[in-house]
Tab-separated table of N, CA and C in Angstrom:
chain	number	residue	atom	x	y	z
Y	1	LYS	N	54.470	128.172	142.923
Y	1	LYS	CA	52.980	128.881	142.789
Y	1	LYS	C	52.835	129.793	144.305
Y	2	LEU	N	53.220	129.416	145.130
Y	2	LEU	CA	53.156	130.622	146.546
Y	2	LEU	C	53.725	131.647	146.382
Y	3	PHE	N	54.621	131.925	145.748
Y	3	PHE	CA	55.588	133.240	145.571
Y	3	PHE	C	55.365	133.770	144.209
Y	4	MET	N	54.760	133.110	143.270
Y	4	MET	CA	54.295	133.565	141.885
Y	4	MET	C	55.793	133.511	141.384
Y	5	LEU	N	56.234	132.639	141.312
Y	5	LEU	CA	57.441	132.118	140.302
Y	5	LEU	C	56.846	131.184	139.359
Y	6	THR	N	55.892	131.086	139.009
Y	6	THR	CA	55.544	130.351	138.000
Y	6	THR	C	55.369	131.722	136.812
Y	7	GLU	N	54.926	132.483	137.338
Y	7	GLU	CA	54.650	133.929	136.210
Y	7	GLU	C	56.205	133.900	135.723
Y	8	PHE	N	57.056	134.062	136.170
Y	8	PHE	CA	58.381	134.330	135.977
Y	8	PHE	C	59.498	133.321	135.136
Y	9	PHE	N	59.376	131.645	135.923
Y	9	PHE	CA	60.036	130.626	135.431
Y	9	PHE	C	58.911	129.781	135.066
Y	10	PRO	N	59.399	129.053	133.784
Y	10	PRO	CA	58.511	127.570	133.084
Y	10	PRO	C	58.557	126.757	134.171
Y	11	ILE	N	58.744	126.588	135.431
Y	11	ILE	CA	58.705	125.833	136.292
Y	11	ILE	C	57.754	124.748	136.293
Y	12	GLN	N	56.382	125.530	136.303
Y	12	GLN	CA	55.134	124.460	136.260
Y	12	GLN	C	55.148	123.485	135.034
Y	13	ILE	N	55.490	124.132	134.048
Y	13	ILE	CA	55.531	123.156	133.027
Y	13	ILE	C	56.376	121.580	132.922
Y	14	GLY	N	57.564	121.703	133.507
Y	14	GLY	CA	58.136	120.883	133.494
Y	14	GLY	C	57.746	119.953	134.595
Y	15	LEU	N	57.469	120.864	135.801
Y	15	LEU	CA	56.513	119.476	136.796
Y	15	LEU	C	55.412	118.735	136.274
Y	16	LYS	N	54.535	119.515	135.702
Y	16	LYS	CA	53.492	118.503	135.109
Y	16	LYS	C	53.679	117.389	134.081
Y	17	THR	N	54.908	118.034	133.446
Y	17	THR	CA	55.244	117.047	132.513
Y	17	THR	C	55.860	115.604	133.151
Y	18	LEU	N	56.701	115.885	134.564
Y	18	LEU	CA	57.484	114.893	134.785
Y	18	LEU	C	56.436	114.167	136.050
Y	19	ALA	N	55.122	114.378	136.241
Y	19	ALA	CA	54.355	114.389	137.585
Y	19	ALA	C	54.146	112.711	136.984
Y	20	PRO	N	53.666	112.461	135.927
Y	20	PRO	CA	53.127	110.852	135.690
Y	20	PRO	C	54.504	109.984	135.959
Y	21	LEU	N	55.865	110.404	135.529
Y	21	LEU	CA	57.018	109.660	135.676
Y	21	LEU	C	57.186	109.488	137.194
Y	22	VAL	N	57.236	110.650	137.954
Y	22	VAL	CA	57.316	110.604	139.525
Y	22	VAL	C	56.169	109.752	140.225
Y	23	PHE	N	55.423	109.892	139.884
Y	23	PHE	CA	53.972	109.305	140.470
Y	23	PHE	C	53.521	108.156	139.981
Y	24	GLY	N	54.155	107.349	139.084
Y	24	GLY	CA	54.034	105.922	138.843
Y	24	GLY	C	52.642	106.187	137.678
Y	25	GLY	N	52.338	107.090	136.965
Y	25	GLY	CA	51.473	106.678	135.898
Y	25	GLY	C	50.691	108.125	135.543
Y	26	LEU	N	49.962	108.206	134.411
Y	26	LEU	CA	49.431	109.227	134.076
Y	26	LEU	C	48.341	109.729	135.098
Y	27	VAL	N	47.309	109.080	135.455
Y	27	VAL	CA	46.124	109.457	136.291
Y	27	VAL	C	46.636	109.592	137.777
Y	28	GLN	N	47.599	109.184	138.165
Y	28	GLN	CA	48.125	109.230	139.619
Y	28	GLN	C	49.210	110.210	139.531
Y	29	GLY	N	49.876	110.831	138.705
Y	29	GLY	CA	50.585	111.977	138.360
Y	29	GLY	C	49.763	113.390	137.977
Y	30	ALA	N	48.503	113.235	137.334
Y	30	ALA	CA	47.341	114.178	137.348
Y	30	ALA	C	46.783	114.329	138.214
Y	31	LEU	N	46.545	113.491	139.287
Y	31	LEU	CA	46.091	113.841	140.123
Y	31	LEU	C	46.774	114.503	141.484
Y	32	ALA	N	48.177	113.974	141.471
Y	32	ALA	CA	49.039	114.718	142.447
Y	32	ALA	C	49.233	116.287	141.970
Y	33	SER	N	49.435	116.252	140.645
Y	33	SER	CA	49.912	117.629	140.322
Y	33	SER	C	48.274	118.917	140.520
Y	34	ALA	N	47.073	117.954	140.446
Y	34	ALA	CA	45.875	118.903	140.608
Y	34	ALA	C	45.923	119.344	142.240
Y	35	ALA	N	46.171	118.170	143.114
Y	35	ALA	CA	45.870	118.333	144.393
Y	35	ALA	C	46.968	119.255	145.003
Y	36	THR	N	48.039	119.272	144.468
Y	36	THR	CA	49.274	120.558	144.746
Y	36	THR	C	49.129	121.891	144.350
Y	37	GLU	N	48.633	121.758	143.191
Y	37	GLU	CA	48.142	123.257	142.504
Y	37	GLU	C	46.936	123.803	143.273
Y	38	THR	N	46.148	122.542	143.719
Y	38	THR	CA	44.886	123.323	144.347
Y	38	THR	C	45.411	123.744	145.620
Y	39	LEU	N	46.268	123.048	146.569
Y	39	LEU	CA	46.915	123.465	147.888
Y	39	LEU	C	47.472	124.524	147.999
Y	40	ALA	N	48.428	124.778	146.697
Y	40	ALA	CA	48.967	126.021	146.622
Y	40	ALA	C	48.266	127.323	146.612
Y	41	ALA	N	47.160	127.214	145.603
Y	41	ALA	CA	46.217	128.351	145.636
Y	41	ALA	C	45.292	128.317	146.769
Y	42	VAL	N	44.842	127.292	147.656
Y	42	VAL	CA	44.140	127.670	149.010
Y	42	VAL	C	45.334	128.409	149.883
Y	43	CYS	N	46.652	128.408	149.429
Y	43	CYS	CA	47.546	128.928	150.556
Y	43	CYS	C	47.766	130.508	150.298
Y	44	ASN	N	47.605	130.658	148.883
Y	44	ASN	CA	47.581	131.958	148.385
Y	44	ASN	C	46.288	132.758	148.857
Y	45	PHE	N	45.330	132.193	148.883
Y	45	PHE	CA	43.788	132.563	148.962
Y	45	PHE	C	43.785	133.104	150.644
Y	46	ILE	N	44.146	131.796	151.678
Y	46	ILE	CA	44.668	132.539	152.791
Y	46	ILE	C	45.547	133.659	153.338
Y	47	ILE	N	46.488	133.944	152.480
Y	47	ILE	CA	47.443	134.924	152.507
Y	47	ILE	C	46.989	135.926	152.410
Y	48	GLY	N	45.905	136.215	151.233
Y	48	GLY	CA	45.440	137.470	150.610
Y	48	GLY	C	44.037	137.474	151.766
Y	49	ARG	N	43.366	136.879	152.389
Y	49	ARG	CA	42.747	136.670	153.155
Y	49	ARG	C	42.966	137.332	154.603
Y	50	ASN	N	44.231	137.138	155.029
Y	50	ASN	CA	44.991	137.564	156.349
Y	50	ASN	C	45.660	138.876	156.030
Y	51	LEU	N	46.289	138.766	155.071
Y	51	LEU	CA	47.013	140.136	154.766
Y	51	LEU	C	46.628	140.966	154.000
Y	52	LEU	N	45.524	140.877	153.050
Y	52	LEU	CA	45.012	141.995	152.207
Y	52	LEU	C	43.765	142.591	152.191
Y	53	THR	N	42.802	141.895	153.212
Y	53	THR	CA	41.644	142.372	153.269
Y	53	THR	C	41.254	143.452	153.750
Y	54	GLU	N	42.262	144.177	154.262
Y	54	GLU	CA	41.946	145.724	155.090
Y	54	GLU	C	42.889	146.751	154.311
Y	55	ARG	N	44.115	146.038	153.850
Y	55	ARG	CA	44.715	147.163	153.085
Y	55	ARG	C	44.204	147.281	151.321
Y	56	LEU	N	43.608	146.202	150.751
Y	56	LEU	CA	43.381	146.474	149.404
Y	56	LEU	C	42.638	147.751	149.167
Y	57	PRO	N	41.277	147.805	149.711
Y	57	PRO	CA	40.498	148.842	149.642
Y	57	PRO	C	41.260	150.271	149.433
Y	58	LYS	N	42.617	150.524	150.371
Y	58	LYS	CA	43.325	151.384	150.599
Y	58	LYS	C	44.535	151.965	149.630
Y	59	LEU	N	44.517	150.532	148.871
Y	59	LEU	CA	45.823	150.678	148.090
Y	59	LEU	C	45.919	151.756	146.706
Y	60	SER	N	46.601	152.497	146.872
Y	60	SER	CA	46.775	153.405	145.837
Y	60	SER	C	47.863	153.257	144.526
Y	61	VAL	N	47.696	153.185	143.087
Y	61	VAL	CA	48.566	152.779	142.546
Y	61	VAL	C	49.047	154.239	141.904
Y	62	PHE	N	50.402	154.322	142.001
Y	62	PHE	CA	50.839	155.788	140.982
Y	62	PHE	C	50.103	157.058	141.280
Y	63	GLY	N	49.649	156.992	142.833
Y	63	GLY	CA	49.225	158.273	143.177
Y	63	GLY	C	47.549	158.617	142.973
Y	64	SER	N	47.334	157.593	142.195
Y	64	SER	CA	45.506	157.578	141.989
Y	64	SER	C	44.585	157.462	143.127
Y	65	ALA	N	43.531	157.409	143.053
Y	65	ALA	CA	42.459	157.239	143.971
Y	65	ALA	C	42.742	155.868	144.590
Y	66	PRO	N	42.271	155.595	145.683
Y	66	PRO	CA	42.595	154.545	146.547
Y	66	PRO	C	41.689	153.096	145.566
Y	67	LEU	N	42.305	151.954	145.407
Y	67	LEU	CA	41.242	151.107	144.895
Y	67	LEU	C	39.803	151.141	145.468
Y	68	GLY	N	39.683	151.096	146.661
Y	68	GLY	CA	37.945	151.149	147.149
Y	68	GLY	C	37.195	151.969	146.719
Y	69	GLU	N	37.236	152.973	145.996
Y	69	GLU	CA	36.670	154.591	145.457
Y	69	GLU	C	36.764	153.893	143.760
Y	70	ALA	N	37.481	152.518	143.375
Y	70	ALA	CA	37.203	152.714	141.846
Y	70	ALA	C	35.770	152.092	141.809
Y	71	SER	N	35.318	152.052	140.668
Y	71	SER	CA	33.717	151.859	140.443
Y	71	SER	C	34.132	150.031	140.060
Y	72	TRP	N	35.160	149.655	139.223
Y	72	TRP	CA	35.295	148.030	138.762
Y	72	TRP	C	35.577	147.495	140.404
Y	73	TYR	N	36.303	147.999	141.451
Y	73	TYR	CA	36.225	147.237	142.557
Y	73	TYR	C	35.325	147.172	143.392
Y	74	GLY	N	34.416	147.906	143.211
Y	74	GLY	CA	32.924	148.023	143.810
Y	74	GLY	C	32.334	146.911	143.184
Y	75	LYS	N	32.115	146.611	141.941
Y	75	LYS	CA	31.470	145.653	141.063
Y	75	LYS	C	32.136	144.123	141.407
Y	76	LEU	N	33.534	144.090	141.718
Y	76	LEU	CA	34.110	142.801	141.921
Y	76	LEU	C	33.819	142.467	143.778
Y	77	VAL	N	33.675	143.435	144.470
Y	77	VAL	CA	33.471	143.284	145.656
Y	77	VAL	C	31.905	142.764	145.667
Y	78	LYS	N	31.302	143.509	144.787
Y	78	LYS	CA	29.567	143.064	144.762
Y	78	LYS	C	29.526	141.812	144.377
Y	79	ALA	N	30.332	141.167	143.137
Y	79	ALA	CA	30.108	139.577	143.024
Y	79	ALA	C	30.546	138.598	143.697
Y	80	ALA	N	31.859	139.508	144.276
Y	80	ALA	CA	32.194	138.100	145.378
Y	80	ALA	C	31.164	137.802	146.783
Y	81	GLU	N	30.531	138.922	146.913
Y	81	GLU	CA	29.375	139.120	147.973
Y	81	GLU	C	28.357	137.921	147.527
Y	82	ASN	N	27.994	138.218	146.511
Y	82	ASN	CA	26.722	137.515	145.693
Y	82	ASN	C	26.598	136.104	145.285
Y	83	ASP	N	27.866	135.975	144.475
Y	83	ASP	CA	28.499	134.552	143.927
Y	83	ASP	C	29.472	134.481	144.124
Y	84	GLY	N	30.210	134.147	145.030
Y	84	GLY	CA	31.904	134.005	145.250
Y	84	GLY	C	32.175	132.607	144.287
Y	85	PHE	N	31.655	131.502	144.104
Y	85	PHE	CA	31.988	130.670	143.406
Y	85	PHE	C	31.908	130.828	142.143
Y	86	GLN	N	30.744	131.573	141.341
Y	86	GLN	CA	31.057	131.772	140.105
Y	86	GLN	C	32.089	133.017	139.710
Y	87	LEU	N	32.346	133.787	140.559
Y	87	LEU	CA	33.507	134.501	140.200
Y	87	LEU	C	34.791	133.876	140.097
Y	88	ALA	N	34.892	133.146	141.410
Y	88	ALA	CA	36.009	132.313	141.309
Y	88	ALA	C	36.184	131.462	139.990
Y	89	LEU	N	35.213	130.758	139.525
Y	89	LEU	CA	35.158	129.882	138.168
Y	89	LEU	C	35.417	130.555	137.277
Y	90	LEU	N	34.747	132.072	136.714
Y	90	LEU	CA	34.718	132.719	135.571
Y	90	LEU	C	36.455	133.395	135.704
Y	91	LEU	N	37.219	133.757	136.648
Y	91	LEU	CA	38.232	133.960	136.489
Y	91	LEU	C	39.572	132.938	136.436
Y	92	ARG	N	38.938	132.131	136.658
Y	92	ARG	CA	40.037	130.798	136.655
Y	92	ARG	C	39.716	130.318	135.301
Y	93	LEU	N	38.607	130.549	134.551
Y	93	LEU	CA	38.617	129.811	132.957
Y	93	LEU	C	38.523	130.879	132.268
Y	94	ALA	N	38.371	132.277	132.506
Y	94	ALA	CA	38.743	133.351	131.423
Y	94	ALA	C	39.551	134.585	132.519
Y	95	PRO	N	40.516	134.465	132.444
Y	95	PRO	CA	41.480	135.467	132.900
Y	95	PRO	C	41.532	137.062	132.655
Y	96	VAL	N	40.510	137.635	133.060
Y	96	VAL	CA	40.413	139.236	132.204
Y	96	VAL	C	40.702	140.502	133.152
Y	97	LEU	N	41.100	140.246	134.130
Y	97	LEU	CA	41.618	141.480	135.019
Y	97	LEU	C	43.282	141.398	134.068
Y	98	PRO	N	43.972	142.781	134.118
Y	98	PRO	CA	45.381	142.859	134.228
Y	98	PRO	C	46.308	142.192	135.312
Y	99	LEU	N	46.131	141.469	135.966
Y	99	LEU	CA	47.123	140.709	136.813
Y	99	LEU	C	47.805	139.674	136.185
Y	100	PRO	N	48.880	138.954	137.019
Y	100	PRO	CA	49.374	138.136	136.842
Y	100	PRO	C	48.449	136.834	137.511
Y	101	PHE	N	48.396	135.563	136.857
Y	101	PHE	CA	47.383	134.718	136.830
Y	101	PHE	C	47.465	134.380	138.139
Y	102	ASP	N	48.305	134.116	139.115
Y	102	ASP	CA	48.435	133.803	140.155
Y	102	ASP	C	48.171	134.555	141.632
Y	103	SER	N	48.149	136.007	140.803
Y	103	SER	CA	47.569	136.854	142.040
Y	103	SER	C	46.008	136.934	142.139
Y	104	TYR	N	45.424	136.300	141.518
Y	104	TYR	CA	44.202	136.085	141.571
Y	104	TYR	C	43.521	135.606	142.602
Y	105	TRP	N	44.398	134.587	143.037
Y	105	TRP	CA	43.854	133.796	144.422
Y	105	TRP	C	44.190	134.746	145.574
Y	106	TYR	N	45.149	135.704	145.692
Y	106	TYR	CA	45.569	136.641	146.765
Y	106	TYR	C	44.013	137.518	146.449
Y	107	LEU	N	43.782	138.170	145.558
Y	107	LEU	CA	42.642	139.196	145.332
Y	107	LEU	C	41.261	138.284	146.179
Y	108	LEU	N	40.918	136.986	145.716
Y	108	LEU	CA	39.879	136.450	145.919
Y	108	LEU	C	39.935	136.580	147.549
Y	109	GLY	N	41.078	136.028	148.066
Y	109	GLY	CA	40.869	136.088	149.264
Y	109	GLY	C	40.536	137.036	150.155
Y	110	ALA	N	41.017	138.047	149.282
Y	110	ALA	CA	40.965	139.522	149.963
Y	110	ALA	C	39.277	140.032	149.901
Y	111	LEU	N	38.989	139.427	148.726
Y	111	LEU	CA	37.521	139.912	148.343
Y	111	LEU	C	36.337	139.468	149.214
Y	112	ARG	N	36.648	138.249	149.853
Y	112	ARG	CA	36.092	137.796	150.984
Y	112	ARG	C	34.835	136.476	150.239
Y	113	VAL	N	35.732	135.744	149.426
Y	113	VAL	CA	35.281	134.686	148.546
Y	113	VAL	C	34.935	133.740	149.819
Y	114	LYS	N	34.088	132.735	149.983
Y	114	LYS	CA	34.233	131.754	150.988
Y	114	LYS	C	35.399	130.780	150.439
Y	115	LEU	N	35.914	130.149	151.337
Y	115	LEU	CA	37.026	129.227	151.164
Y	115	LEU	C	36.384	127.544	150.258
Y	116	LEU	N	35.592	127.252	150.353
Y	116	LEU	CA	34.647	126.387	150.372
Y	116	LEU	C	34.397	126.542	148.601
Y	117	ASP	N	33.970	127.939	148.370
Y	117	ASP	CA	33.545	128.388	146.942
Y	117	ASP	C	34.706	128.445	146.478
Y	118	PHE	N	35.749	128.866	146.893
Y	118	PHE	CA	37.240	128.870	146.342
Y	118	PHE	C	37.753	127.644	145.703
Y	119	SER	N	37.548	126.778	146.502
Y	119	SER	CA	38.105	125.428	146.537
Y	119	SER	C	37.710	124.338	145.517
Y	120	VAL	N	36.561	124.661	145.406
Y	120	VAL	CA	35.452	124.001	144.580
Y	120	VAL	C	35.565	124.710	143.243
Y	121	ALA	N	35.683	126.022	142.968
Y	121	ALA	CA	35.966	126.618	141.791
Y	121	ALA	C	37.338	125.785	140.987
């Protein structure tokens, strides 16, 4: 999860399937799986906060204008400032950006969503 390996290898499916066996029951396995997944997402969020906050608006893909000048990026920044919880929850439930799912956590960290809002969502 931390290095986005689950985007390329179906490791996560096997781990969630084995969690009830390893942790002694369905409820314990589900709780352990959810807790570790949330912890990994928070790690991604913190990495995004520390490494991408200043770099993301300056990022230019294939020679295009920097992301900070794109209208969609401005709307994301505004949504993160107004209601970071709702943005994090919506992106988690309905991934609409053309990005790998685990990279949303880095992006939300860079957008200054509050850690508590992100964790709860």
